[in-house]
CSV table of C-alpha atoms and ligand atoms in Angstrom, one decimal:
chain,number,residue,atom,x,y,z
A,1,MET,CA,-4.6,30.2,48.7
A,2,TYR,CA,-8.2,31.3,48.1
A,3,ALA,CA,-9.5,27.7,48.5
A,4,ARG,CA,-7.7,27.5,51.8
A,5,ALA,CA,-9.2,30.7,53.0
A,6,VAL,CA,-12.7,29.6,52.1
A,7,ALA,CA,-12.1,26.2,53.8
A,8,ALA,CA,-10.9,27.9,57.0
A,9,ILE,CA,-13.9,30.3,56.9
A,10,THR,CA,-16.3,27.4,56.4
A,11,THR,CA,-14.9,25.5,59.3
A,12,ALA,CA,-15.0,28.6,61.5
A,13,LEU,CA,-18.6,29.2,60.5
A,14,LEU,CA,-19.7,25.7,61.2
A,15,GLY,CA,-18.2,26.3,64.6
A,16,THR,CA,-20.8,29.0,65.1
A,17,ALA,CA,-23.6,26.9,63.7
A,18,ALA,CA,-25.6,27.4,66.8
A,19,LEU,CA,-26.4,30.8,65.4
A,20,LEU,CA,-27.9,29.3,62.3
A,21,VAL,CA,-29.8,26.1,63.3
A,22,PRO,CA,-33.3,25.5,64.6
A,23,GLY,CA,-33.7,26.4,68.3
A,24,SER,CA,-30.9,28.9,68.2
A,25,ASP,CA,-31.3,32.5,69.0
A,26,ALA,CA,-31.1,33.5,65.3
A,27,ARG,CA,-33.8,31.0,64.4
A,28,ALA,CA,-36.0,32.2,67.2
A,29,GLY,CA,-35.6,35.6,65.8
A,30,SER,CA,-37.1,34.5,62.5
A,31,HIS,CA,-40.4,35.5,63.8
A,32,ALA,CA,-39.3,38.9,65.1
A,33,ALA,CA,-41.5,41.8,64.1
A,34,VAL,CA,-40.5,43.6,60.9
A,35,SER,CA,-40.7,46.8,62.8
A,36,HIS,CA,-39.6,49.1,60.1
A,37,ALA,CA,-42.4,48.0,57.7
A,38,ARG,CA,-45.4,50.2,57.3
A,39,PRO,CA,-47.3,48.5,54.5
A,40,GLY,CA,-50.2,50.7,53.6
A,41,GLY,CA,-48.4,53.7,54.9
A,42,VAL,CA,-51.0,54.6,57.4
A,43,GLY,CA,-49.9,56.8,60.3
A,44,THR,CA,-46.2,56.4,60.0
A,45,ARG,CA,-43.5,57.8,57.8
A,46,PRO,CA,-40.8,56.0,55.8
A,47,LEU,CA,-37.3,55.6,57.1
A,48,ALA,CA,-34.4,57.6,55.7
A,49,ILE,CA,-31.3,55.4,54.9
A,50,GLY,CA,-27.9,56.9,54.3
A,51,HIS,CA,-26.8,55.4,50.9
A,52,ARG,CA,-23.1,54.3,51.4
A,53,GLY,CA,-23.3,56.4,54.6
A,54,ALA,CA,-24.0,60.2,54.3
A,55,SER,CA,-22.2,60.0,50.9
A,56,ALA,CA,-22.9,63.5,49.8
A,57,GLN,CA,-20.9,64.8,52.7
A,58,ALA,CA,-18.1,62.3,53.2
A,59,PRO,CA,-16.4,59.6,51.0
A,60,GLU,CA,-18.8,56.8,50.4
A,61,ASN,CA,-18.6,53.5,52.3
A,62,THR,CA,-16.0,54.8,54.7
A,63,LEU,CA,-16.2,55.1,58.5
A,64,ALA,CA,-16.3,58.9,57.9
A,65,ALA,CA,-19.5,58.5,55.9
A,66,ILE,CA,-21.3,56.6,58.7
A,67,ASP,CA,-19.9,58.9,61.3
A,68,ARG,CA,-21.3,61.8,59.3
A,69,ALA,CA,-24.7,60.0,59.1
A,70,ALA,CA,-24.6,59.6,62.8
A,71,GLU,CA,-23.9,63.3,63.3
A,72,LEU,CA,-26.9,64.0,61.2
A,73,GLY,CA,-29.0,61.8,63.4
A,74,VAL,CA,-29.5,59.1,60.7
A,75,SER,CA,-29.9,55.7,62.2
A,76,TRP,CA,-29.9,53.5,59.1
A,77,VAL,CA,-26.9,53.3,56.7
A,78,GLU,CA,-26.3,51.3,53.6
A,79,ASN,CA,-23.1,49.8,52.4
A,80,ASP,CA,-21.5,47.5,49.8
A,81,VAL,CA,-19.5,44.4,50.7
A,82,GLN,CA,-16.9,42.7,48.4
A,83,ARG,CA,-13.9,40.4,48.9
A,84,THR,CA,-10.1,40.8,48.5
A,85,LYS,CA,-7.7,38.3,46.8
A,86,ASP,CA,-6.9,36.8,50.2
A,87,GLY,CA,-10.4,36.5,51.4
A,88,GLU,CA,-11.0,39.6,53.5
A,89,LEU,CA,-14.4,41.3,53.3
A,90,VAL,CA,-14.2,45.0,52.6
A,91,VAL,CA,-16.7,47.8,52.2
A,92,ILE,CA,-16.5,49.3,48.7
A,93,HIS,CA,-19.0,49.9,45.9
A,94,ASP,CA,-17.2,49.4,42.6
A,95,ASP,CA,-15.5,46.1,41.6
A,96,SER,CA,-12.5,48.3,40.8
A,97,LEU,CA,-10.5,50.4,43.3
A,98,ARG,CA,-9.9,53.0,40.8
A,99,ARG,CA,-12.7,55.6,41.3
A,100,THR,CA,-12.7,55.8,45.1
A,101,THR,CA,-9.0,55.3,46.0
A,102,ASN,CA,-5.5,56.4,44.9
A,103,VAL,CA,-4.8,52.8,43.6
A,104,GLU,CA,-3.5,54.1,40.3
A,105,ASP,CA,-0.8,56.1,42.0
A,106,VAL,CA,0.2,53.4,44.5
A,107,PHE,CA,0.0,50.4,42.1
A,108,PRO,CA,0.3,51.9,38.6
A,109,ARG,CA,0.9,48.6,36.8
A,110,ARG,CA,-2.1,46.7,38.2
A,111,SER,CA,-4.8,47.9,35.8
A,112,PRO,CA,-7.8,47.3,35.9
A,113,TRP,CA,-7.4,47.5,39.7
A,114,LYS,CA,-10.1,45.0,40.6
A,115,VAL,CA,-10.8,44.6,44.3
A,116,LYS,CA,-10.6,40.8,43.9
A,117,ASP,CA,-7.0,41.1,42.6
A,118,PHE,CA,-5.6,42.9,45.6
A,119,THR,CA,-4.8,41.6,49.1
A,120,ALA,CA,-6.2,43.2,52.2
A,121,ALA,CA,-2.8,44.5,53.1
A,122,GLU,CA,-2.5,46.2,49.8
A,123,ILE,CA,-5.9,47.8,50.0
A,124,ALA,CA,-5.1,49.0,53.5
A,125,ARG,CA,-2.4,51.2,52.1
A,126,LEU,CA,-4.8,53.1,49.8
A,127,ASP,CA,-6.3,56.5,50.5
A,128,ALA,CA,-10.1,56.3,50.1
A,129,GLY,CA,-10.8,59.9,51.1
A,130,SER,CA,-8.7,62.3,49.1
A,131,TRP,CA,-10.7,61.8,45.9
A,132,PHE,CA,-13.7,63.2,47.8
A,133,GLY,CA,-11.9,66.1,49.6
A,134,SER,CA,-8.5,66.9,51.0
A,135,ARG,CA,-9.8,66.9,54.6
A,136,PHE,CA,-10.6,63.2,54.2
A,137,ALA,CA,-7.0,62.3,53.2
A,138,GLY,CA,-5.8,59.1,54.9
A,139,THR,CA,-9.3,57.6,55.1
A,140,ARG,CA,-9.2,53.9,54.5
A,141,VAL,CA,-11.3,51.2,52.8
A,142,PRO,CA,-12.8,49.6,55.9
A,143,THR,CA,-12.9,45.9,56.4
A,144,LEU,CA,-16.4,44.7,57.1
A,145,ALA,CA,-15.5,43.7,60.7
A,146,ARG,CA,-14.2,47.2,61.4
A,147,TYR,CA,-17.2,48.8,59.8
A,148,MET,CA,-19.6,46.7,61.9
A,149,ARG,CA,-17.8,47.8,65.0
A,150,ARG,CA,-18.3,51.5,64.1
A,151,VAL,CA,-22.0,51.0,63.2
A,152,GLU,CA,-22.4,49.4,66.6
A,153,HIS,CA,-20.5,52.1,68.3
A,154,ASN,CA,-22.7,54.7,66.6
A,155,HIS,CA,-25.9,52.8,67.6
A,156,GLN,CA,-26.8,52.6,63.9
A,157,LYS,CA,-28.6,50.1,61.8
A,158,LEU,CA,-27.3,48.5,58.7
A,159,LEU,CA,-28.7,47.7,55.2
A,160,LEU,CA,-25.8,45.5,54.0
A,161,GLU,CA,-25.5,45.0,50.3
A,162,ILE,CA,-23.7,41.9,48.9
A,163,LYS,CA,-22.2,43.5,45.9
A,164,ASN,CA,-21.3,41.5,42.8
A,165,PRO,CA,-21.9,38.1,44.5
A,166,GLU,CA,-21.2,36.3,41.3
A,167,LEU,CA,-17.5,37.4,41.7
A,168,TYR,CA,-17.2,36.0,45.2
A,169,PRO,CA,-18.4,32.4,45.6
A,170,GLY,CA,-19.2,31.6,49.2
A,171,ILE,CA,-19.3,35.3,50.3
A,172,GLU,CA,-22.7,34.9,51.9
A,173,ARG,CA,-21.4,32.4,54.5
A,174,GLN,CA,-18.4,34.6,55.1
A,175,ILE,CA,-20.5,37.7,55.7
A,176,LEU,CA,-22.7,35.7,58.1
A,177,LYS,CA,-19.6,34.6,59.9
A,178,VAL,CA,-18.5,38.2,60.4
A,179,LEU,CA,-21.9,39.3,61.5
A,180,GLY,CA,-22.1,36.5,64.0
A,181,ASP,CA,-18.6,37.2,65.3
A,182,GLU,CA,-19.5,40.9,65.7
A,183,GLY,CA,-22.7,40.0,67.6
A,184,TRP,CA,-25.1,41.0,64.9
A,185,LEU,CA,-27.0,37.7,64.7
A,186,ASP,CA,-28.6,37.9,68.1
A,187,ARG,CA,-32.3,38.5,68.6
A,188,ARG,CA,-31.9,42.2,69.3
A,189,HIS,CA,-30.0,43.0,66.1
A,190,LEU,CA,-32.1,40.7,63.9
A,191,ALA,CA,-35.3,42.3,65.1
A,192,ASP,CA,-34.7,45.8,63.7
A,193,ARG,CA,-31.0,46.6,63.1
A,194,LEU,CA,-30.0,44.5,60.1
A,195,ILE,CA,-31.2,43.8,56.5
A,196,VAL,CA,-29.1,42.1,53.9
A,197,GLN,CA,-29.9,43.1,50.3
A,198,SER,CA,-28.5,42.2,46.9
A,199,PHE,CA,-29.3,42.4,43.2
A,200,GLY,CA,-28.4,38.7,43.2
A,201,ALA,CA,-31.5,36.6,43.9
A,202,ASP,CA,-29.4,33.4,44.3
A,203,SER,CA,-27.2,35.2,46.8
A,204,LEU,CA,-30.2,36.1,48.9
A,205,ARG,CA,-31.6,32.6,48.6
A,206,THR,CA,-28.3,31.4,50.1
A,207,VAL,CA,-28.4,33.9,53.0
A,208,HIS,CA,-32.0,32.9,53.7
A,209,ARG,CA,-31.1,29.2,53.6
A,210,LEU,CA,-28.0,29.6,55.9
A,211,ALA,CA,-29.6,32.1,58.3
A,212,PRO,CA,-33.4,32.2,57.9
A,213,ALA,CA,-33.8,34.7,60.7
A,214,VAL,CA,-31.9,37.4,58.8
A,215,ARG,CA,-34.2,39.8,57.0
A,216,THR,CA,-33.3,40.2,53.3
A,217,ALA,CA,-34.3,42.5,50.4
A,218,LEU,CA,-34.0,42.0,46.7
A,219,LEU,CA,-32.7,45.0,44.8
A,220,GLY,CA,-34.5,45.7,41.5
A,221,THR,CA,-38.1,45.8,40.3
A,222,PRO,CA,-39.3,42.2,39.8
A,223,SER,CA,-42.6,41.9,37.9
A,224,VAL,CA,-45.7,41.6,40.0
A,225,ALA,CA,-46.1,38.1,38.8
A,226,ASP,CA,-42.7,37.2,40.2
A,227,LEU,CA,-43.3,38.7,43.6
A,228,PRO,CA,-44.7,35.5,45.2
A,229,GLY,CA,-41.5,33.7,44.2
A,230,CYS,CA,-39.3,36.4,45.6
A,231,ALA,CA,-41.3,36.2,48.9
A,232,GLY,CA,-39.9,32.8,49.5
A,233,PHE,CA,-36.5,34.3,50.4
A,234,ALA,CA,-36.9,38.1,50.6
A,235,ASP,CA,-38.6,40.2,53.2
A,236,GLY,CA,-38.5,43.3,50.9
A,237,ILE,CA,-38.1,44.6,47.4
A,238,ASN,CA,-35.8,47.6,47.0
A,239,PRO,CA,-36.4,49.2,43.6
A,240,SER,CA,-35.0,52.3,41.9
A,241,GLN,CA,-37.3,55.2,42.6
A,242,ARG,CA,-37.6,55.7,38.9
A,243,SER,CA,-39.2,52.3,38.4
A,244,ILE,CA,-42.1,52.4,40.8
A,245,SER,CA,-45.7,53.6,41.0
A,246,ARG,CA,-48.2,53.6,43.8
A,247,LYS,CA,-49.7,50.5,42.2
A,248,TYR,CA,-46.4,48.7,42.2
A,249,VAL,CA,-45.8,49.5,45.9
A,250,ALA,CA,-49.3,48.3,46.8
A,251,ALA,CA,-48.7,45.1,44.8
A,252,VAL,CA,-45.4,44.4,46.8
A,253,HIS,CA,-47.2,45.1,50.1
A,254,SER,CA,-49.9,42.7,49.2
A,255,VAL,CA,-47.5,39.7,49.3
A,256,ALA,CA,-46.3,38.2,52.6
A,257,GLY,CA,-42.6,37.4,53.0
A,258,PRO,CA,-40.8,34.5,54.6
A,259,HIS,CA,-41.5,35.8,58.1
A,260,GLY,CA,-45.2,36.3,57.5
A,261,ARG,CA,-45.1,40.0,57.1
A,262,PRO,CA,-46.0,42.1,54.0
A,263,LEU,CA,-43.0,42.7,51.8
A,264,ALA,CA,-41.4,46.1,52.5
A,265,VAL,CA,-40.2,48.6,49.9
A,266,PHE,CA,-37.1,50.8,50.2
A,267,ALA,CA,-36.7,53.0,47.1
A,268,TRP,CA,-33.3,54.4,45.9
A,269,THR,CA,-31.6,56.8,45.3
A,270,VAL,CA,-33.6,59.8,46.3
A,271,ASP,CA,-31.7,63.0,46.9
A,272,ASP,CA,-34.3,65.8,46.7
A,273,GLY,CA,-37.4,66.6,48.7
A,274,GLU,CA,-39.8,66.5,45.9
A,275,THR,CA,-38.9,62.9,44.9
A,276,ALA,CA,-38.9,61.9,48.6
A,277,ARG,CA,-42.4,63.2,48.9
A,278,ARG,CA,-43.5,61.4,45.7
A,279,VAL,CA,-42.3,58.0,46.8
A,280,ALA,CA,-43.6,58.6,50.3
A,281,ARG,CA,-47.0,59.1,48.8
A,282,TYR,CA,-46.7,55.8,47.0
A,283,GLY,CA,-46.3,54.2,50.5
A,284,VAL,CA,-42.7,53.1,50.5
A,285,ASP,CA,-41.2,52.0,53.8
A,286,GLY,CA,-37.7,53.4,53.3
A,287,VAL,CA,-36.0,56.0,51.2
A,288,ILE,CA,-32.3,55.4,50.4
A,289,SER,CA,-30.4,58.6,49.9
A,290,ASP,CA,-27.0,60.1,49.6
A,291,LYS,CA,-28.6,63.1,51.4
A,292,PRO,CA,-30.6,61.4,54.2
A,293,ASP,CA,-30.8,64.8,56.0
A,294,VAL,CA,-32.6,66.2,53.0
A,295,VAL,CA,-35.0,63.3,52.9
A,296,ARG,CA,-35.6,63.6,56.7
A,297,ALA,CA,-36.3,67.2,56.4
A,298,ALA,CA,-38.7,66.8,53.5
A,299,LEU,CA,-40.6,63.9,55.2
A,300,ARG,CA,-40.1,64.8,58.8
A,301,THR,CA,-39.0,61.2,59.2
A,302,PRO,CA,-36.8,59.2,61.5
B,401,G3P,O1,-29.3,50.5,48.2
B,401,G3P,C1,-29.6,50.7,46.9
B,401,G3P,C2,-28.4,50.9,46.0
B,401,G3P,O2,-27.3,50.9,46.8
B,401,G3P,C3,-28.3,50.0,44.9
B,401,G3P,O3,-27.4,50.5,43.9
B,401,G3P,O4,-25.3,50.7,42.8
B,401,G3P,O5,-25.8,52.2,44.7
B,401,G3P,O6,-25.3,49.8,45.1
B,401,G3P,P1,-25.9,50.8,44.1
B,402,CA,CA1,-25.4,49.7,47.4
């Protein structure tokens, strides 16, 4: 069943290969300006990115969380993408459904409730909001396609994380297919509305190989010696705020990425003004936060 789904997806993607080959719009976009980057930190302020949406105020990785971010005036949102048993892409952080849905009540015999062991139809039955607050009862785990439509509707920008890519062979191609179908691989979106990130370097290498115009960022804190290697496939390094220093941020900025721009730095997860100001002094380009409104207020940032 799964092999059939992947084959169908691959065939479909090849059908949209114009998006991914030299001379296409996406390839032309490969030289688009990395307009968010502010290496050196001179004269501009870092972006505030809503981590899993405005996840301190609404259930993470749901449409409610990105709507709340939009209400707060937050343009950039971050999410986590995984895959169901039958090959649907869904937005959820953990590899298990247990923490953020009522799966234990609905499917009590299906421990450990892994995302990859449930079909899209089964996941669509789950309540992904009540754990956070009763007023979010009935909120669903969104499919990536549905999520992309809402981000577009809200005029937002997306930091898309490929979560646990080792569990989902071929997910990179599938994600690119959805992005293409939803109109997110055109020049306008590629220029400053989309970054794909992952802790998986191999996954990002695959994204860069399949769609070199797409900006990517490697999560984690690679050594300074490893940065030139990362720059072959990543436009940015997105480290934990706990792991960085002014010197490290400067070292990242000193390396040019695959599109000829200095590597950018988005630090996570920063939920208080003092830490936001500290990483801003280091010169980071983005601050990923469950409380992007707090970060914006602290930094007077977009
Ligand atoms: O965007 C950075 C952050 O999301 C990485 O960690 O576990 O929250 O996905 P995690
Ligand atoms: Ca994430």
